XYZ file of C-alpha atoms in Angstrom:
344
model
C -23.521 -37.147 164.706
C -26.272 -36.539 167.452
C -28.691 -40.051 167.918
C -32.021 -37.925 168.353
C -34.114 -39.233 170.994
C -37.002 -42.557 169.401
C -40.813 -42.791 171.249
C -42.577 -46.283 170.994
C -46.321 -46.156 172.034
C -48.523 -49.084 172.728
C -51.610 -46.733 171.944
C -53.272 -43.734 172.567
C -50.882 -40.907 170.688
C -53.872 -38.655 171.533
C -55.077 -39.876 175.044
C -53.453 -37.987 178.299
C -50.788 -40.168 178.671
C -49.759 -39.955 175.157
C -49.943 -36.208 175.051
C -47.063 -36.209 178.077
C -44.866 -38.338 176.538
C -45.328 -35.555 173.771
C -44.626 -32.941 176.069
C -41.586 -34.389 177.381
C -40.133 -35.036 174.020
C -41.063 -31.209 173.042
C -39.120 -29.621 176.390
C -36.036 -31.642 175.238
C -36.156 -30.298 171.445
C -34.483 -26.742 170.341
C -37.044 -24.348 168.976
C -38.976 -23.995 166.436
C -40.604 -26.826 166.854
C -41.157 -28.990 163.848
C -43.392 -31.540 163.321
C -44.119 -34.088 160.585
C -46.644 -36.141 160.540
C -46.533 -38.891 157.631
C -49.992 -40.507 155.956
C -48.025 -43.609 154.995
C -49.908 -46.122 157.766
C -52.965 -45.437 156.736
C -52.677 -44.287 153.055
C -54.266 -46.897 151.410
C -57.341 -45.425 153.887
C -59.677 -42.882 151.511
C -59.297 -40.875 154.752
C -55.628 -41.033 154.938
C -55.031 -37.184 155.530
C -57.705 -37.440 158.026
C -56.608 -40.134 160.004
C -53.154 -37.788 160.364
C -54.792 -34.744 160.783
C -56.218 -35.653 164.076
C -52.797 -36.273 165.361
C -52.175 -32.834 163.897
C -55.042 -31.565 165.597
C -54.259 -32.840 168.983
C -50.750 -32.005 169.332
C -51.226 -28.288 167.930
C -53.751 -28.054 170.978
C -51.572 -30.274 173.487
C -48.205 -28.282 172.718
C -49.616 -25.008 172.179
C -46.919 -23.290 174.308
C -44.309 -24.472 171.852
C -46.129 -23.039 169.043
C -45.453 -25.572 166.404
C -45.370 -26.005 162.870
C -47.385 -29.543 161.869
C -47.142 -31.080 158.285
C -49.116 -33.568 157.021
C -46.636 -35.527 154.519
C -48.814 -37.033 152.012
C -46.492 -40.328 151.330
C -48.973 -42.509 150.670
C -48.125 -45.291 148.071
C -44.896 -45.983 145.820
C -45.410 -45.470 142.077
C -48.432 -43.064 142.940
C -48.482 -39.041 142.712
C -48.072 -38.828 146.893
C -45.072 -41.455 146.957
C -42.528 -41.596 150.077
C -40.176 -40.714 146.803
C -41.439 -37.856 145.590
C -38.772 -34.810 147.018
C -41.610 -32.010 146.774
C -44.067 -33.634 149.403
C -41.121 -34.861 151.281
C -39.770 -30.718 152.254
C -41.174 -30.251 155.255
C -39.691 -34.157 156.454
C -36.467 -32.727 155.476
C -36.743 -29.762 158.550
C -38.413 -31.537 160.803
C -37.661 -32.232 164.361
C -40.406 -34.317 166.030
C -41.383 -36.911 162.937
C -44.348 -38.925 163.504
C -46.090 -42.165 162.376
C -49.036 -44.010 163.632
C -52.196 -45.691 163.306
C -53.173 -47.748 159.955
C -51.674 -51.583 158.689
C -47.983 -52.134 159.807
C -48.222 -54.748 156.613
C -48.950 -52.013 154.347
C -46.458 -49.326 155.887
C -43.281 -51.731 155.695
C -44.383 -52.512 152.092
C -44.770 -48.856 151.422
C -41.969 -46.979 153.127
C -39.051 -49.531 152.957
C -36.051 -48.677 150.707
C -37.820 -44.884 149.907
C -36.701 -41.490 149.843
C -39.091 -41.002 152.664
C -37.319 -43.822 155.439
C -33.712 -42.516 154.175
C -34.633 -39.013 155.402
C -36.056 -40.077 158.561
C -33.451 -41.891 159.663
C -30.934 -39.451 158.073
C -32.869 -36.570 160.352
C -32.954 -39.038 163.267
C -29.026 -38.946 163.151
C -29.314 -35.344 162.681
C -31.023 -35.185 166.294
C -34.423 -35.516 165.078
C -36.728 -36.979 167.632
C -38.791 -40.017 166.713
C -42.414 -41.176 167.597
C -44.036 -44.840 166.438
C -47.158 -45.509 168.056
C -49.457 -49.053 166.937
C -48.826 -50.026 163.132
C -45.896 -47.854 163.142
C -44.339 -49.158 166.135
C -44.845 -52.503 165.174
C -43.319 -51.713 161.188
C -40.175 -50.379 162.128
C -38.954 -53.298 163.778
C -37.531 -56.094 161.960
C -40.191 -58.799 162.029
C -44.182 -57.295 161.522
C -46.888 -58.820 163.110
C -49.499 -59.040 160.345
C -52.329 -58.712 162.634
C -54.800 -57.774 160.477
C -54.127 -60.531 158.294
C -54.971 -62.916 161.186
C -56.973 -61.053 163.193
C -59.251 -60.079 160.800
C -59.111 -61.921 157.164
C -58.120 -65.206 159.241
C -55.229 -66.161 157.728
C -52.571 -68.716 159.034
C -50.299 -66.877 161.361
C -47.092 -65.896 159.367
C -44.045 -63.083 159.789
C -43.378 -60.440 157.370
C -39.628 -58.260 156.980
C -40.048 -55.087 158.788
C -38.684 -51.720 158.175
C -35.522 -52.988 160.537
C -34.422 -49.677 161.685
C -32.196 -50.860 164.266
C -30.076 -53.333 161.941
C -28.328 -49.807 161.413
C -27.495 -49.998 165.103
C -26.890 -53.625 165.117
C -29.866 -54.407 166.753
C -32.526 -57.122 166.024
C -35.784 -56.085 168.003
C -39.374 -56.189 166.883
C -41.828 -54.736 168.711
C -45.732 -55.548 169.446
C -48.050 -52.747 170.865
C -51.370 -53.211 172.494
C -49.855 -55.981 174.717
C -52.267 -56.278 177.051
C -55.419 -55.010 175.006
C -58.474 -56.421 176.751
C -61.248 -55.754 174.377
C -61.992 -59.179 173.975
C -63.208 -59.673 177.722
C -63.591 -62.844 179.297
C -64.014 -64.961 176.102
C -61.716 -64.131 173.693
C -58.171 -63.024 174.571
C -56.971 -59.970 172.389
C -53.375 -59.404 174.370
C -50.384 -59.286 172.071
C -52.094 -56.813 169.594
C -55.151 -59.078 169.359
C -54.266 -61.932 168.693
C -54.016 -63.751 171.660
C -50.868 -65.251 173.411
C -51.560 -68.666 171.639
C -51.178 -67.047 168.485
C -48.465 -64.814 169.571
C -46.668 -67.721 170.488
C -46.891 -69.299 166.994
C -45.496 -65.900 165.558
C -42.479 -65.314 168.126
C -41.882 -69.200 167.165
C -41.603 -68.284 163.496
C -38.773 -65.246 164.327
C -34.852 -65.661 164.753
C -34.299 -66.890 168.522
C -31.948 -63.959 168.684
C -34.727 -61.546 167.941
C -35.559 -59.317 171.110
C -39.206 -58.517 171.369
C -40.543 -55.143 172.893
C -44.058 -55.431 174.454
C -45.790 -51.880 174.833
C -48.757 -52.167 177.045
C -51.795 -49.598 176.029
C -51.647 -45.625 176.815
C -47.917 -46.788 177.831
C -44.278 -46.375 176.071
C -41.103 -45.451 176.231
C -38.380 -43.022 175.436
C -34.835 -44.157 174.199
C -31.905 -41.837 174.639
C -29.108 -42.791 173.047
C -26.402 -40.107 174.872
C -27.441 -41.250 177.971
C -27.634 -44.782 176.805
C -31.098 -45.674 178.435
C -35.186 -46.772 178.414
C -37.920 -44.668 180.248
C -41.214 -46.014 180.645
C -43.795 -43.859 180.657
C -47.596 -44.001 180.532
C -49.934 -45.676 183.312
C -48.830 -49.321 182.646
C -45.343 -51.203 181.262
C -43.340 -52.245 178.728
C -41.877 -55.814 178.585
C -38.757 -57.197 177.023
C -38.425 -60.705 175.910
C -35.064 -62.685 175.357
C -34.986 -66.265 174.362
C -37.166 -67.509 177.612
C -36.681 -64.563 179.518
C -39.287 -62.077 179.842
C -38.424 -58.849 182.282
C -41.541 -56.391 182.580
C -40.517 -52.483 183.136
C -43.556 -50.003 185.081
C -44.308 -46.601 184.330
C -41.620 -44.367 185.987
C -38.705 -46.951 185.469
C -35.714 -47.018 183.187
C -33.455 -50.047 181.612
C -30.447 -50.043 179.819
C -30.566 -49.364 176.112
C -28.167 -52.637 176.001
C -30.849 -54.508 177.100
C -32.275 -54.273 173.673
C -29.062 -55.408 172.008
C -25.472 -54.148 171.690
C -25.701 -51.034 170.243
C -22.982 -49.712 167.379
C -23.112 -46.313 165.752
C -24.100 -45.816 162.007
C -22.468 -43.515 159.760
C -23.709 -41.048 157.260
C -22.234 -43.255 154.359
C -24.890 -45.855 155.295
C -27.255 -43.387 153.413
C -26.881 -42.633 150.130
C -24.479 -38.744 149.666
C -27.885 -37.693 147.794
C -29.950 -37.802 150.638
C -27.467 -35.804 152.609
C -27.372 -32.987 149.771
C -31.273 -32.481 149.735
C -31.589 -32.235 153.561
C -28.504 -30.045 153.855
C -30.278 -27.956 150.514
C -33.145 -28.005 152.280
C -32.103 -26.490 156.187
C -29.188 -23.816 154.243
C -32.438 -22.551 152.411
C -34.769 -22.100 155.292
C -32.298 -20.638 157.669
C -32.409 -17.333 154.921
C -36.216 -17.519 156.026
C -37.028 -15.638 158.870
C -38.572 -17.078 161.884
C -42.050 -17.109 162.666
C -41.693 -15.502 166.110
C -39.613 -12.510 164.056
C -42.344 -12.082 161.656
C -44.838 -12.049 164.708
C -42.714 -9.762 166.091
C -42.582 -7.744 163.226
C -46.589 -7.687 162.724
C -46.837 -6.538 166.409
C -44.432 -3.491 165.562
C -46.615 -2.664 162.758
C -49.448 -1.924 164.682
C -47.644 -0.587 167.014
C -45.989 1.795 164.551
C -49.822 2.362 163.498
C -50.770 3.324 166.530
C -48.120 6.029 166.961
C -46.345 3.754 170.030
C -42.797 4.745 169.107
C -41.679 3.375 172.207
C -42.886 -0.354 171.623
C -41.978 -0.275 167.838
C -38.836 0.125 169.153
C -38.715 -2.287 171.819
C -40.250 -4.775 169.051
C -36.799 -3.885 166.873
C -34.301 -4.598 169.248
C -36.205 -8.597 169.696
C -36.379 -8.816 166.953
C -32.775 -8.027 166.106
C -31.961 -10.017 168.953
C -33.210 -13.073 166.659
C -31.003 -11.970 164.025
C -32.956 -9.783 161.948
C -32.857 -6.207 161.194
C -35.824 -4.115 160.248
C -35.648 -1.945 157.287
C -38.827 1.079 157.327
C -39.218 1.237 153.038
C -41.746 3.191 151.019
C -43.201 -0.676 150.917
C -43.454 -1.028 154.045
C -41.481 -3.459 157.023
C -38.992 -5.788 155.350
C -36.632 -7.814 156.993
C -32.966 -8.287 156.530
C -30.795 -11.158 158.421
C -27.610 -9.738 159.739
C -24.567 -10.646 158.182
C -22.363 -12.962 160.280
């Protein structure tokens, strides 16, 4: 089992900041690069696919050099055609590398996502060395108390907890985390830290939580990187992240790392947390698309084409032997260019 590397953003997936921590999780992942991008935050939003699309968008642009392949994974309510348990919207999830989740209601994504197809293959690809990315809603659903900030922020209801989507209670962990920390938009009369609500309010929620619960803190257009082989927290971004422990509170700056142990004594899962099924369809799923070829051999091979067009014998054949260095030979046929993978 290889722990692939987990992202929490306060905010701004697509500001500058956000598009290094991108970067630096890119460099660290094996090519292709593989990105999925689910609609669940925001899919009760008539703009769902839009609201992804723009983190789509951005990182196609922002990670150009690694050429990547971005789905948009429709998984948008349970019980409805694009449900996080349908297996044909869910394909791409299954190869992905780099999964992402972001913006929309953390309320409605823990509602939507927990005990799903969907969250078993994510966190069956995350021990597959899939990396991770939660940035606002998401960030705050996947720990194991929400903040229901809309709920109080904005339809004024009494400040309450709901059950998160708990993904460290695989690891033995009990953290919950709150992005925007130190969100300002408020100004001088209303304080809108702690995800908007205010540190009064905050305080009422944290009060409402397990003591033993560790709280993460993200500040905005700042995050942080866990690494579970090397066992540690970078901060990133251009402010901090703070952790809080019973009355404790230690604040981390852009450009430092922590312990992962300060967010709880970690134990390893095991694939027979999961159910075998899941296993199946994402082993299925890679033993089908490794008979695929790659998209750099079948650039290769369009290149060779024209090349073979233009009478350039000497480049078609340079363009064979990469691409047969890739594992692919290229058969001439009264059809034209075909390729054939190489027998092992």
């Amino acid at each position: 089992m290889t722990l692939g590397r987990i992202a929490f953003l306060g905010s701004g997936e697509t500001s500058l900041a956000g598009g290094r921590i991108f970067e630096t999780l890119a460099r660290l992942l094996p090519q292709p690069l593989r990105i999925a991008i689910l609609e669940t935050p925001a899919g009760f939003e008539l703009n769902a696919s839009l609201v992804a699309g723009r983190v789509g968008d951005f990182l196609k642009t922002r990670l150009g050099n690694y050429k990547p392949s971005i789905d948009l994974i429709p998984a948008r309510k349970k019980g409805a055609e694009f449900s996080p348990d349908n297996p044909n919207i869910l394909k791409p999830l299954m190869q992905a590398n780099l999964i992402f989740m972001g913006p929309g209601s953390p309320s409605y994504l823990a509602r939507q996502l927990k005990d799903t197809l969907a969250w078993d293959i994510i966190r069956a690809r995350h021990r597959q060395g899939a990396t991770l990315v939660f940035s606002s809603a998401a960030t705050i659903s996947v720990g194991e108390w929400v903040l229901p900030v809309y709920e109080i922020y904005k339809v004024g209801e009494d400040v309450h907890i709901k059950e998160g989507l708990n993904f460290f209670s695989d690891f033995g962990m009990r953290v919950s985390f709150v992005p925007h920390w130190n969100n300002a938009e408020g100004g001088v009369d209303l304080d809108t830290s702690r995800c908007f609500i205010g540190m009064d309010r905050f305080a009422q929620w944290r009060a409402l939580i397990p003591a033993e619960t560790i709280i993460v803190g993200l500040d905005e257009h700042s995050g942080m990187i866990l690494d579970f082989e090397k066992n540690n927290c970078d901060v990133h971004g251009v402010s901090s992240v703070t952790v809080m422990k019973n009355a404790s509170a230690e604040m981390y700056p852009a450009g430092s790392s922590f312990s992962l142990s300060e967010l709880g004594t970690l134990t390893l899962p095991s694939e027979a947390d999961l159910p075998a099924a899941v296993w199946a369809m994402i082993t299925s799923a890679n033993q089908a698309d490794e008979e695929k070829p790659p998209q750099e051999a079948l650039a290769l091979l369009e290149q060779r084409k024209h090349a073979r067009t233009n009478k350039d014998f000497a480049a078609s054949d340079r363009l064979r032997d990469e691409i047969a260095a890739l594992g692919w030979k290229v058969k001439d046929t009264k059809e034209g260019q075909q390729l054939e993978k190489y027998k092992s």
